[in-house]
mmCIF file of C-alpha atoms in Angstrom:
data_model
loop_
_atom_site.group_PDB
_atom_site.id
_atom_site.type_symbol
_atom_site.label_atom_id
_atom_site.label_comp_id
_atom_site.label_asym_id
_atom_site.label_seq_id
_atom_site.Cartn_x
_atom_site.Cartn_y
_atom_site.Cartn_z
ATOM 1 C CA MET A 1 142.001 110.689 82.010
ATOM 2 C CA ILE A 2 141.604 107.726 84.354
ATOM 3 C CA THR A 3 144.763 105.733 85.064
ATOM 4 C CA VAL A 4 144.348 102.210 86.375
ATOM 5 C CA VAL A 5 147.364 100.547 87.984
ATOM 6 C CA GLY A 6 146.466 96.905 88.341
ATOM 7 C CA SER A 7 146.441 93.270 87.334
ATOM 8 C CA SER A 8 145.640 91.576 84.053
ATOM 9 C CA ASN A 9 144.748 87.898 83.743
ATOM 10 C CA ILE A 10 143.760 85.231 81.296
ATOM 11 C CA ASP A 11 140.469 83.855 82.623
ATOM 12 C CA TYR A 12 139.291 80.282 82.199
ATOM 13 C CA ILE A 13 135.528 80.448 82.786
ATOM 14 C CA ILE A 14 133.942 77.079 83.606
ATOM 15 C CA SER A 15 130.158 76.735 83.739
ATOM 16 C CA ASN A 16 128.667 74.206 86.185
ATOM 17 C CA LYS A 17 125.128 73.385 87.254
ATOM 18 C CA LYS A 18 126.404 73.752 90.802
ATOM 19 C CA LEU A 19 129.711 74.471 92.488
ATOM 20 C CA PRO A 20 131.538 71.319 93.671
ATOM 21 C CA GLU A 21 131.801 70.489 97.342
ATOM 22 C CA PRO A 22 135.278 69.801 98.821
ATOM 23 C CA GLY A 23 136.464 66.456 97.453
ATOM 24 C CA GLU A 24 133.637 66.254 94.900
ATOM 25 C CA THR A 25 134.177 65.749 91.151
ATOM 26 C CA ILE A 26 131.448 67.006 88.828
ATOM 27 C CA TYR A 27 130.962 67.599 85.105
ATOM 28 C CA GLY A 28 130.997 71.159 83.825
ATOM 29 C CA THR A 29 128.581 72.332 81.164
ATOM 30 C CA GLY A 30 130.922 74.626 79.236
ATOM 31 C CA MET A 31 134.206 76.532 79.181
ATOM 32 C CA PHE A 32 135.712 79.539 77.446
ATOM 33 C CA ILE A 33 138.910 81.562 77.707
ATOM 34 C CA THR A 34 138.941 85.353 77.844
ATOM 35 C CA ALA A 35 140.685 88.403 79.310
ATOM 36 C CA GLY A 36 140.265 89.433 82.941
ATOM 37 C CA GLY A 37 142.084 90.540 86.080
ATOM 38 C CA LYS A 38 140.768 93.199 88.477
ATOM 39 C CA GLY A 39 142.767 96.060 87.026
ATOM 40 C CA ALA A 40 142.085 95.122 83.413
ATOM 41 C CA ASN A 41 138.377 94.644 84.104
ATOM 42 C CA GLN A 42 138.052 97.996 85.862
ATOM 43 C CA ALA A 43 139.944 99.756 83.074
ATOM 44 C CA ALA A 44 137.770 98.074 80.446
ATOM 45 C CA ALA A 45 134.567 98.916 82.320
ATOM 46 C CA ALA A 46 135.396 102.634 82.431
ATOM 47 C CA ALA A 47 136.623 102.689 78.825
ATOM 48 C CA ARG A 48 133.543 100.869 77.488
ATOM 49 C CA LEU A 49 131.417 103.591 79.056
ATOM 50 C CA GLY A 50 133.399 106.233 77.201
ATOM 51 C CA ALA A 51 136.149 107.345 79.575
ATOM 52 C CA ASP A 52 139.712 108.084 78.482
ATOM 53 C CA VAL A 53 141.560 105.254 80.267
ATOM 54 C CA CYS A 54 145.260 104.398 80.481
ATOM 55 C CA PHE A 55 146.228 101.018 81.937
ATOM 56 C CA LEU A 56 149.528 100.308 83.708
ATOM 57 C CA SER A 57 150.167 96.570 83.966
ATOM 58 C CA LYS A 58 152.349 93.703 82.757
ATOM 59 C CA VAL A 59 151.830 90.564 80.681
ATOM 60 C CA GLY A 60 153.989 87.465 80.344
ATOM 61 C CA GLY A 61 156.578 87.217 77.601
ATOM 62 C CA ASN A 62 156.466 83.419 77.498
ATOM 63 C CA ASP A 63 152.711 83.209 77.017
ATOM 64 C CA LYS A 64 150.874 83.017 73.681
ATOM 65 C CA ASN A 65 147.652 83.758 75.539
ATOM 66 C CA SER A 66 148.850 87.335 76.092
ATOM 67 C CA GLU A 67 147.352 88.078 72.658
ATOM 68 C CA ILE A 68 143.916 87.610 74.238
ATOM 69 C CA LEU A 69 144.659 90.436 76.672
ATOM 70 C CA TRP A 70 145.937 92.801 73.984
ATOM 71 C CA GLU A 71 142.920 92.088 71.790
ATOM 72 C CA LYS A 72 140.268 92.540 74.492
ATOM 73 C CA LEU A 73 141.803 95.684 75.973
ATOM 74 C CA LYS A 74 141.868 97.233 72.497
ATOM 75 C CA TRP A 75 138.245 96.128 71.999
ATOM 76 C CA ALA A 76 137.267 97.933 75.201
ATOM 77 C CA GLY A 77 139.060 101.104 74.121
ATOM 78 C CA VAL A 78 141.794 101.059 76.782
ATOM 79 C CA ASN A 79 145.107 102.826 76.136
ATOM 80 C CA ILE A 80 147.663 99.999 76.362
ATOM 81 C CA ASP A 81 150.794 101.952 75.344
ATOM 82 C CA ASN A 82 152.433 101.651 78.781
ATOM 83 C CA ILE A 83 151.786 97.958 79.416
ATOM 84 C CA GLU A 84 155.091 96.101 79.564
ATOM 85 C CA VAL A 85 156.031 92.525 78.695
ATOM 86 C CA GLU A 86 157.793 90.630 81.487
ATOM 87 C CA GLU A 87 160.086 88.088 79.857
ATOM 88 C CA ASN A 88 160.594 84.556 81.178
ATOM 89 C CA THR A 89 157.201 84.349 82.859
ATOM 90 C CA TYR A 90 153.548 83.860 81.973
ATOM 91 C CA CYS A 91 150.510 86.085 82.317
ATOM 92 C CA GLY A 92 148.381 86.166 85.417
ATOM 93 C CA TYR A 93 145.608 83.565 85.328
ATOM 94 C CA GLY A 94 142.142 83.286 86.815
ATOM 95 C CA PHE A 95 140.273 79.989 87.019
ATOM 96 C CA VAL A 96 136.598 80.757 87.543
ATOM 97 C CA MET A 97 133.807 78.258 88.234
ATOM 98 C CA VAL A 98 130.299 79.660 87.781
ATOM 99 C CA SER A 99 127.093 77.877 88.842
ATOM 100 C CA GLU A 100 123.629 78.161 87.275
ATOM 101 C CA ASP A 101 122.547 80.727 89.874
ATOM 102 C CA GLY A 102 125.498 82.995 89.025
ATOM 103 C CA GLN A 103 127.667 82.254 92.077
ATOM 104 C CA ASN A 104 131.365 81.676 91.559
ATOM 105 C CA ARG A 105 134.611 80.367 92.992
ATOM 106 C CA ILE A 106 137.912 81.760 91.734
ATOM 107 C CA ILE A 107 141.581 80.787 91.967
ATOM 108 C CA ILE A 108 144.197 83.331 90.862
ATOM 109 C CA ILE A 109 147.771 82.713 89.677
ATOM 110 C CA LYS A 110 149.840 85.932 89.936
ATOM 111 C CA GLY A 111 152.191 85.417 86.977
ATOM 112 C CA ALA A 112 153.451 88.695 85.482
ATOM 113 C CA ASN A 113 151.339 90.718 87.932
ATOM 114 C CA GLU A 114 153.924 89.980 90.611
ATOM 115 C CA TYR A 115 156.424 92.057 88.615
ATOM 116 C CA ILE A 116 154.350 95.237 88.630
ATOM 117 C CA THR A 117 156.747 97.075 90.925
ATOM 118 C CA PRO A 118 157.060 100.626 92.288
ATOM 119 C CA GLN A 119 159.998 101.035 89.898
ATOM 120 C CA TYR A 120 157.713 100.268 86.964
ATOM 121 C CA VAL A 121 155.150 102.804 88.229
ATOM 122 C CA GLU A 122 157.895 105.410 88.695
ATOM 123 C CA LYS A 123 158.749 105.100 84.986
ATOM 124 C CA HIS A 124 155.176 106.075 84.144
ATOM 125 C CA LYS A 125 154.427 108.531 86.943
ATOM 126 C CA GLU A 126 153.738 111.396 84.504
ATOM 127 C CA THR A 127 150.743 109.424 83.261
ATOM 128 C CA ILE A 128 149.343 109.340 86.803
ATOM 129 C CA ILE A 129 150.148 113.009 87.461
ATOM 130 C CA ASN A 130 148.299 114.025 84.286
ATOM 131 C CA SER A 131 145.189 112.050 85.235
ATOM 132 C CA LYS A 132 141.975 113.131 86.907
ATOM 133 C CA ILE A 133 141.589 109.776 88.694
ATOM 134 C CA CYS A 134 144.003 107.007 89.688
ATOM 135 C CA MET A 135 142.654 103.566 90.618
ATOM 136 C CA SER A 136 144.442 100.547 92.036
ATOM 137 C CA GLU A 137 143.766 97.196 93.703
ATOM 138 C CA PHE A 138 145.522 94.412 95.591
ATOM 139 C CA MET A 139 146.033 91.765 92.913
ATOM 140 C CA ILE A 140 149.339 93.521 92.372
ATOM 141 C CA PRO A 141 151.957 93.971 95.134
ATOM 142 C CA ILE A 142 150.506 96.212 97.847
ATOM 143 C CA GLU A 143 153.626 98.389 97.904
ATOM 144 C CA THR A 144 153.024 99.120 94.199
ATOM 145 C CA ALA A 145 149.393 100.061 94.767
ATOM 146 C CA GLU A 146 150.476 102.341 97.630
ATOM 147 C CA TYR A 147 153.192 103.946 95.523
ATOM 148 C CA ALA A 148 150.787 104.687 92.673
ATOM 149 C CA ILE A 149 148.158 106.092 95.050
ATOM 150 C CA SER A 150 150.837 108.215 96.764
ATOM 151 C CA ILE A 151 151.932 109.785 93.473
ATOM 152 C CA ALA A 152 148.320 110.587 92.648
ATOM 153 C CA HIS A 153 147.519 111.952 96.101
ATOM 154 C CA ASN A 154 150.607 114.173 96.165
ATOM 155 C CA ASN A 155 149.590 115.703 92.831
ATOM 156 C CA GLY A 156 145.910 116.352 93.519
ATOM 157 C CA VAL A 157 144.610 113.350 91.561
ATOM 158 C CA VAL A 158 141.482 111.636 92.927
ATOM 159 C CA THR A 159 142.437 108.223 94.329
ATOM 160 C CA ILE A 160 140.255 105.104 94.351
ATOM 161 C CA LEU A 161 141.423 101.907 96.042
ATOM 162 C CA ASN A 162 139.654 98.576 95.685
ATOM 163 C CA PRO A 163 141.265 96.564 98.543
ATOM 164 C CA ALA A 164 140.688 93.187 96.945
ATOM 165 C CA PRO A 165 141.740 90.664 97.995
ATOM 166 C CA ALA A 166 141.790 92.046 101.540
ATOM 167 C CA PHE A 167 145.161 92.654 103.208
ATOM 168 C CA PRO A 168 146.166 94.820 106.189
ATOM 169 C CA ILE A 169 146.678 98.447 105.149
ATOM 170 C CA ASP A 170 149.287 100.718 106.712
ATOM 171 C CA ASP A 171 147.804 103.764 108.475
ATOM 172 C CA ARG A 172 149.819 106.167 106.313
ATOM 173 C CA PHE A 173 148.308 104.566 103.192
ATOM 174 C CA TYR A 174 144.733 105.191 104.359
ATOM 175 C CA LYS A 175 145.299 108.955 104.485
ATOM 176 C CA LYS A 176 146.020 109.014 100.742
ATOM 177 C CA ILE A 177 142.757 107.290 99.745
ATOM 178 C CA ASP A 178 139.854 109.470 98.608
ATOM 179 C CA ILE A 179 137.500 106.540 97.954
ATOM 180 C CA ILE A 180 137.833 102.973 99.223
ATOM 181 C CA THR A 181 135.603 100.266 97.715
ATOM 182 C CA PRO A 182 135.711 96.954 99.600
ATOM 183 C CA ASN A 183 132.944 94.403 99.288
ATOM 184 C CA GLU A 184 131.254 93.282 102.493
ATOM 185 C CA ILE A 185 133.722 90.401 103.042
ATOM 186 C CA GLU A 186 136.759 92.612 102.505
ATOM 187 C CA ALA A 187 135.278 95.315 104.726
ATOM 188 C CA ARG A 188 134.738 92.726 107.459
ATOM 189 C CA ASP A 189 138.217 91.262 107.127
ATOM 190 C CA ILE A 190 139.854 94.691 107.356
ATOM 191 C CA SER A 191 137.592 96.427 109.909
ATOM 192 C CA GLY A 192 136.515 93.398 111.941
ATOM 193 C CA VAL A 193 132.857 94.415 111.583
ATOM 194 C CA GLU A 194 130.285 91.949 110.199
ATOM 195 C CA ILE A 195 127.875 93.980 108.057
ATOM 196 C CA LYS A 196 124.322 92.889 108.826
ATOM 197 C CA ASP A 197 122.366 96.157 108.864
ATOM 198 C CA LYS A 198 122.751 99.937 108.647
ATOM 199 C CA LYS A 199 124.220 100.219 112.138
ATOM 200 C CA SER A 200 127.006 97.727 111.397
ATOM 201 C CA ALA A 201 127.598 99.269 107.938
ATOM 202 C CA VAL A 202 128.074 102.682 109.566
ATOM 203 C CA GLU A 203 130.435 101.112 112.112
ATOM 204 C CA ALA A 204 132.539 99.535 109.349
ATOM 205 C CA ALA A 205 132.593 102.791 107.379
ATOM 206 C CA ASN A 206 133.635 104.737 110.467
ATOM 207 C CA TYR A 207 136.619 102.409 110.871
ATOM 208 C CA PHE A 208 137.908 103.614 107.486
ATOM 209 C CA HIS A 209 136.984 107.244 108.126
ATOM 210 C CA ALA A 210 138.916 107.160 111.422
ATOM 211 C CA LYS A 211 141.972 106.007 109.469
ATOM 212 C CA GLY A 212 141.707 109.023 107.171
ATOM 213 C CA VAL A 213 139.682 107.772 104.182
ATOM 214 C CA LYS A 214 137.301 110.453 102.870
ATOM 215 C CA ASN A 215 134.649 108.282 101.214
ATOM 216 C CA VAL A 216 133.723 104.662 101.923
ATOM 217 C CA LEU A 217 131.719 102.577 99.493
ATOM 218 C CA ILE A 218 130.959 98.991 100.538
ATOM 219 C CA THR A 219 129.411 96.726 97.915
ATOM 220 C CA LEU A 220 126.896 94.216 99.257
ATOM 221 C CA GLY A 221 126.234 91.902 96.308
ATOM 222 C CA SER A 222 122.527 91.423 95.608
ATOM 223 C CA ARG A 223 121.731 93.756 98.518
ATOM 224 C CA GLY A 224 123.249 96.742 96.706
ATOM 225 C CA SER A 225 125.818 99.004 98.348
ATOM 226 C CA PHE A 226 126.428 101.370 101.261
ATOM 227 C CA ILE A 227 128.049 104.788 100.876
ATOM 228 C CA SER A 228 129.400 107.172 103.507
ATOM 229 C CA ASP A 229 131.230 110.481 103.160
ATOM 230 C CA GLY A 230 131.658 110.846 106.905
ATOM 231 C CA THR A 231 128.492 112.894 107.436
ATOM 232 C CA ARG A 232 125.970 111.415 105.022
ATOM 233 C CA GLN A 233 125.206 107.704 104.611
ATOM 234 C CA GLU A 234 123.025 105.946 102.066
ATOM 235 C CA PHE A 235 122.031 102.418 101.100
ATOM 236 C CA ILE A 236 121.566 101.875 97.366
ATOM 237 C CA LYS A 237 119.418 98.948 96.277
ATOM 238 C CA SER A 238 120.543 96.665 93.480
ATOM 239 C CA TYR A 239 118.644 96.448 90.189
ATOM 240 C CA ASN A 240 116.251 93.603 89.521
ATOM 241 C CA VAL A 241 118.009 91.508 86.865
ATOM 242 C CA LYS A 242 118.575 87.804 86.237
ATOM 243 C CA ALA A 243 122.203 87.103 87.160
ATOM 244 C CA ILE A 244 124.091 84.758 84.835
ATOM 245 C CA ASP A 245 127.633 85.315 86.122
ATOM 246 C CA THR A 246 128.579 87.603 89.033
ATOM 247 C CA SER A 247 132.352 87.198 88.663
ATOM 248 C CA GLY A 248 132.924 90.649 87.119
ATOM 249 C CA ALA A 249 130.364 92.586 89.152
ATOM 250 C CA GLY A 250 132.717 94.343 91.572
ATOM 251 C CA ASP A 251 135.081 95.369 88.792
ATOM 252 C CA SER A 252 132.267 96.728 86.623
ATOM 253 C CA PHE A 253 131.009 98.674 89.656
ATOM 254 C CA ASN A 254 134.448 100.222 90.244
ATOM 255 C CA GLY A 255 134.829 101.094 86.569
ATOM 256 C CA GLY A 256 131.369 102.651 86.530
ATOM 257 C CA LEU A 257 132.141 104.603 89.690
ATOM 258 C CA ALA A 258 135.375 105.999 88.212
ATOM 259 C CA TYR A 259 133.636 106.913 84.953
ATOM 260 C CA SER A 260 130.872 108.789 86.750
ATOM 261 C CA ILE A 261 133.317 110.721 88.960
ATOM 262 C CA TRP A 262 135.398 111.468 85.840
ATOM 263 C CA LYS A 263 132.208 113.001 84.433
ATOM 264 C CA GLY A 264 131.923 115.275 87.476
ATOM 265 C CA LYS A 265 129.312 113.437 89.573
ATOM 266 C CA ASP A 266 129.516 113.257 93.375
ATOM 267 C CA ILE A 267 130.119 109.993 95.217
ATOM 268 C CA PHE A 268 126.410 109.283 95.758
ATOM 269 C CA GLU A 269 125.389 109.948 92.157
ATOM 270 C CA ALA A 270 128.371 107.910 90.989
ATOM 271 C CA ALA A 271 127.432 104.964 93.213
ATOM 272 C CA HIS A 272 123.884 104.923 91.830
ATOM 273 C CA PHE A 273 125.264 104.831 88.300
ATOM 274 C CA ALA A 274 127.858 102.173 89.166
ATOM 275 C CA THR A 275 125.087 99.973 90.579
ATOM 276 C CA ALA A 276 123.417 99.967 87.170
ATOM 277 C CA VAL A 277 126.723 99.177 85.424
ATOM 278 C CA ALA A 278 127.222 96.144 87.674
ATOM 279 C CA ALA A 279 123.619 95.031 87.120
ATOM 280 C CA VAL A 280 124.081 94.904 83.357
ATOM 281 C CA SER A 281 127.397 93.066 83.675
ATOM 282 C CA VAL A 282 126.007 90.158 85.711
ATOM 283 C CA THR A 283 123.483 89.338 82.984
ATOM 284 C CA ARG A 284 126.372 88.099 80.805
ATOM 285 C CA GLN A 285 129.083 85.488 81.026
ATOM 286 C CA GLY A 286 132.697 86.364 81.648
ATOM 287 C CA THR A 287 134.479 89.270 83.263
ATOM 288 C CA MET A 288 135.866 91.758 80.749
ATOM 289 C CA PRO A 289 133.455 90.743 77.942
ATOM 290 C CA SER A 290 130.505 91.491 80.252
ATOM 291 C CA MET A 291 131.337 95.190 80.634
ATOM 292 C CA PRO A 292 128.473 97.275 79.171
ATOM 293 C CA THR A 293 128.347 100.397 77.030
ATOM 294 C CA LEU A 294 126.857 103.671 78.278
ATOM 295 C CA SER A 295 123.687 103.223 76.223
ATOM 296 C CA GLU A 296 123.092 99.763 77.717
ATOM 297 C CA VAL A 297 123.395 101.158 81.239
ATOM 298 C CA GLU A 298 121.120 104.077 80.455
ATOM 299 C CA ASP A 299 118.521 101.696 79.000
ATOM 300 C CA LEU A 300 118.467 99.681 82.227
ATOM 301 C CA ILE A 301 118.124 102.794 84.373
ATOM 302 C CA LYS A 302 115.232 104.078 82.222
ATOM 303 C CA SER A 303 113.439 100.728 82.162
ATOM 304 C CA GLN A 304 113.535 100.188 85.921
ATOM 305 C CA ASN A 305 112.771 103.796 86.791
ATOM 306 C CA ALA A 306 109.701 103.561 84.561
ATOM 307 C CA SER A 307 108.441 100.323 86.127
#
């Protein structure tokens, strides 16, 4: 089982020909409402591929839109039995603007995600202990992510941390992380290294290794990703697809990575597979609804390997 401890949001996706400049008012071309949030997206991505996934999160009790989250998580095949309703608040929200070329700008409202506490995780620690993999991210309180990762680490469960958005990480936390998955901006903000080439990517990865992280995987958008296990490094190119909406790409990558490791693949094989998962996801609008099935990912891999 994969347990994801993370955020869930209601996403308002707004389509624009271009993203507005500061102070500029423009017309959008469309809008829809769906489920999202980094934790929910990553859980859905892994579950859509076929993994057994349990999601630990909270939704707002004073929010009719919470039904959207329940519905979409069930659609993806995520186990939602341990999600709790936080009364007297609303769900987390994401307001996403997407331009014609697939770029996006996002504003997040924490809502019920702020109430995902270590005490809540403690209530469900047996779920983590009985898992093969535990994933978390920073759209929930950092102390909660650290607590969940600590439980997993202390019980031999593989730990994956997506440090997004980027915040300073305590040195003791690093030592409990088996795989860290920042994007290039997050890696720069945490390590202080601007990633421009292989030399700088290795330097950024070594920052995390020196802190005690076993495996470092830095996503680089359209440039692919960089993986290091401390002795071996590899750049993985992205797939050639027409991007419609990149807003769920990192989450689909993390879900694909967890699925592949759950299936027994090593970090390099898993990263190759996760790259294909992300490539399929960006060809569709939305975050959670863009997460592909295993057959769709396999079709992309076959088609581009054959070309």
